[in-house]
Short mmCIF file of C-alpha atoms in Angstrom, two decimals:
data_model
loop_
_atom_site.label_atom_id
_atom_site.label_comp_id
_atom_site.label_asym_id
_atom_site.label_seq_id
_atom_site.Cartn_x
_atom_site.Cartn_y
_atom_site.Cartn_z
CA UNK A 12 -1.69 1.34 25.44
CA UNK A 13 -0.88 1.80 21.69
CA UNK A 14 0.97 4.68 20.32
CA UNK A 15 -0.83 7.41 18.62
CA UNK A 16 0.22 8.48 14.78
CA UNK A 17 0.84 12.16 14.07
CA UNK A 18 -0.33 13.50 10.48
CA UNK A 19 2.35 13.52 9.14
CA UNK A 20 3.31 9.73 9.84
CA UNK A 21 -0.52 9.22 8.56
CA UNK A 22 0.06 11.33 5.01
CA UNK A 23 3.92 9.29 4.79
CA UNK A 24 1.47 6.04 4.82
CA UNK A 25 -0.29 7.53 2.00
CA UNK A 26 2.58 8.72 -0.14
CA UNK A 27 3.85 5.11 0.71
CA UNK A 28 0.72 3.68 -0.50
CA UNK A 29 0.21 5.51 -3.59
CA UNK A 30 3.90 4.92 -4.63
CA UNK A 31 2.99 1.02 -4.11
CA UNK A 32 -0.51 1.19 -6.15
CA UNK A 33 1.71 3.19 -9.22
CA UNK A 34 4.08 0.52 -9.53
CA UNK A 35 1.90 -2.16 -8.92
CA UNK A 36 -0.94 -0.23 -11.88
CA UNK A 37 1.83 0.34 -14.02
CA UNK A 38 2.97 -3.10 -14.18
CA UNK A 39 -0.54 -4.43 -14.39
CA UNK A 40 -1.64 -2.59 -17.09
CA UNK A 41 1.47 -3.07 -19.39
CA UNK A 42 0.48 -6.70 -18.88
CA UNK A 43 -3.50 -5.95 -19.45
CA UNK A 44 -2.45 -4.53 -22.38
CA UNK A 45 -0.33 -6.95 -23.70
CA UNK A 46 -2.76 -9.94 -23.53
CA UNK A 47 -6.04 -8.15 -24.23
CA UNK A 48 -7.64 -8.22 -20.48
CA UNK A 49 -9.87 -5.37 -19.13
CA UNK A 50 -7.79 -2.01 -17.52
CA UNK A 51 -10.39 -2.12 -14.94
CA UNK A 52 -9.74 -5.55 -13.55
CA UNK A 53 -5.95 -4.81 -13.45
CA UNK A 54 -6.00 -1.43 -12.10
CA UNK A 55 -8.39 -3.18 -9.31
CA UNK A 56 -6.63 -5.99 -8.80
CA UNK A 57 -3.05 -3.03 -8.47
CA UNK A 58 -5.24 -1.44 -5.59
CA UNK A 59 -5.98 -4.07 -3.72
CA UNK A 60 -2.25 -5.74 -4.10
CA UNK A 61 -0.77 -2.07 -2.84
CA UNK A 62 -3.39 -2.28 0.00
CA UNK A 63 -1.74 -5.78 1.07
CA UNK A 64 1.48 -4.66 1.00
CA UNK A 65 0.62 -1.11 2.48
CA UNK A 66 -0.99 -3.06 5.44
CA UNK A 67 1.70 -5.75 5.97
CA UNK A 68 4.34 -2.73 6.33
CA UNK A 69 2.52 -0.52 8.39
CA UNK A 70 2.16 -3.92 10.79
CA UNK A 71 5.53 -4.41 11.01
CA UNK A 72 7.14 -1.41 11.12
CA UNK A 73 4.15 -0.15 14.11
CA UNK A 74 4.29 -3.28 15.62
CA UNK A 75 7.90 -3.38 16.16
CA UNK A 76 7.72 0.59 17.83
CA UNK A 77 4.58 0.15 19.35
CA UNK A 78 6.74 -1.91 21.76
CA UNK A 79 8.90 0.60 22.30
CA UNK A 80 7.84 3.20 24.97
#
């Protein structure tokens, strides 16, 4: 049976994944900037590289406790 996620563990994910997407936006844009490509496509393409990374960490780190009883 797999182990249930309080709240707070759920609103830590989304601190953790909004902390990801800021980086990952930051560093997009400076680039978009920089060689004339559209804010949109980078601030997209920052989103769906912080969901990646949000969803390979939560994996890991769940997968390794959800073993744990």
């Amino acid at each position: 049976m797999r182990r249930q996620t309080t709240i707070g563990q759920e609103l830590l994910w989304l601190l953790v994944f909004l902390g990801i997407f800021a980086a990952a936006a930051a560093l997009a844009l400076a680039y978009a900037s920089s060689h004339q490509y559209n804010d949109r496509i980078a601030i997209s393409l920052a989103a769906i590289l912080a969901g990646v990374v949000t969803t390979a960490l939560r994996a890991k780190f769940l997968g390794n406790n959800a073993r744990r009883p």
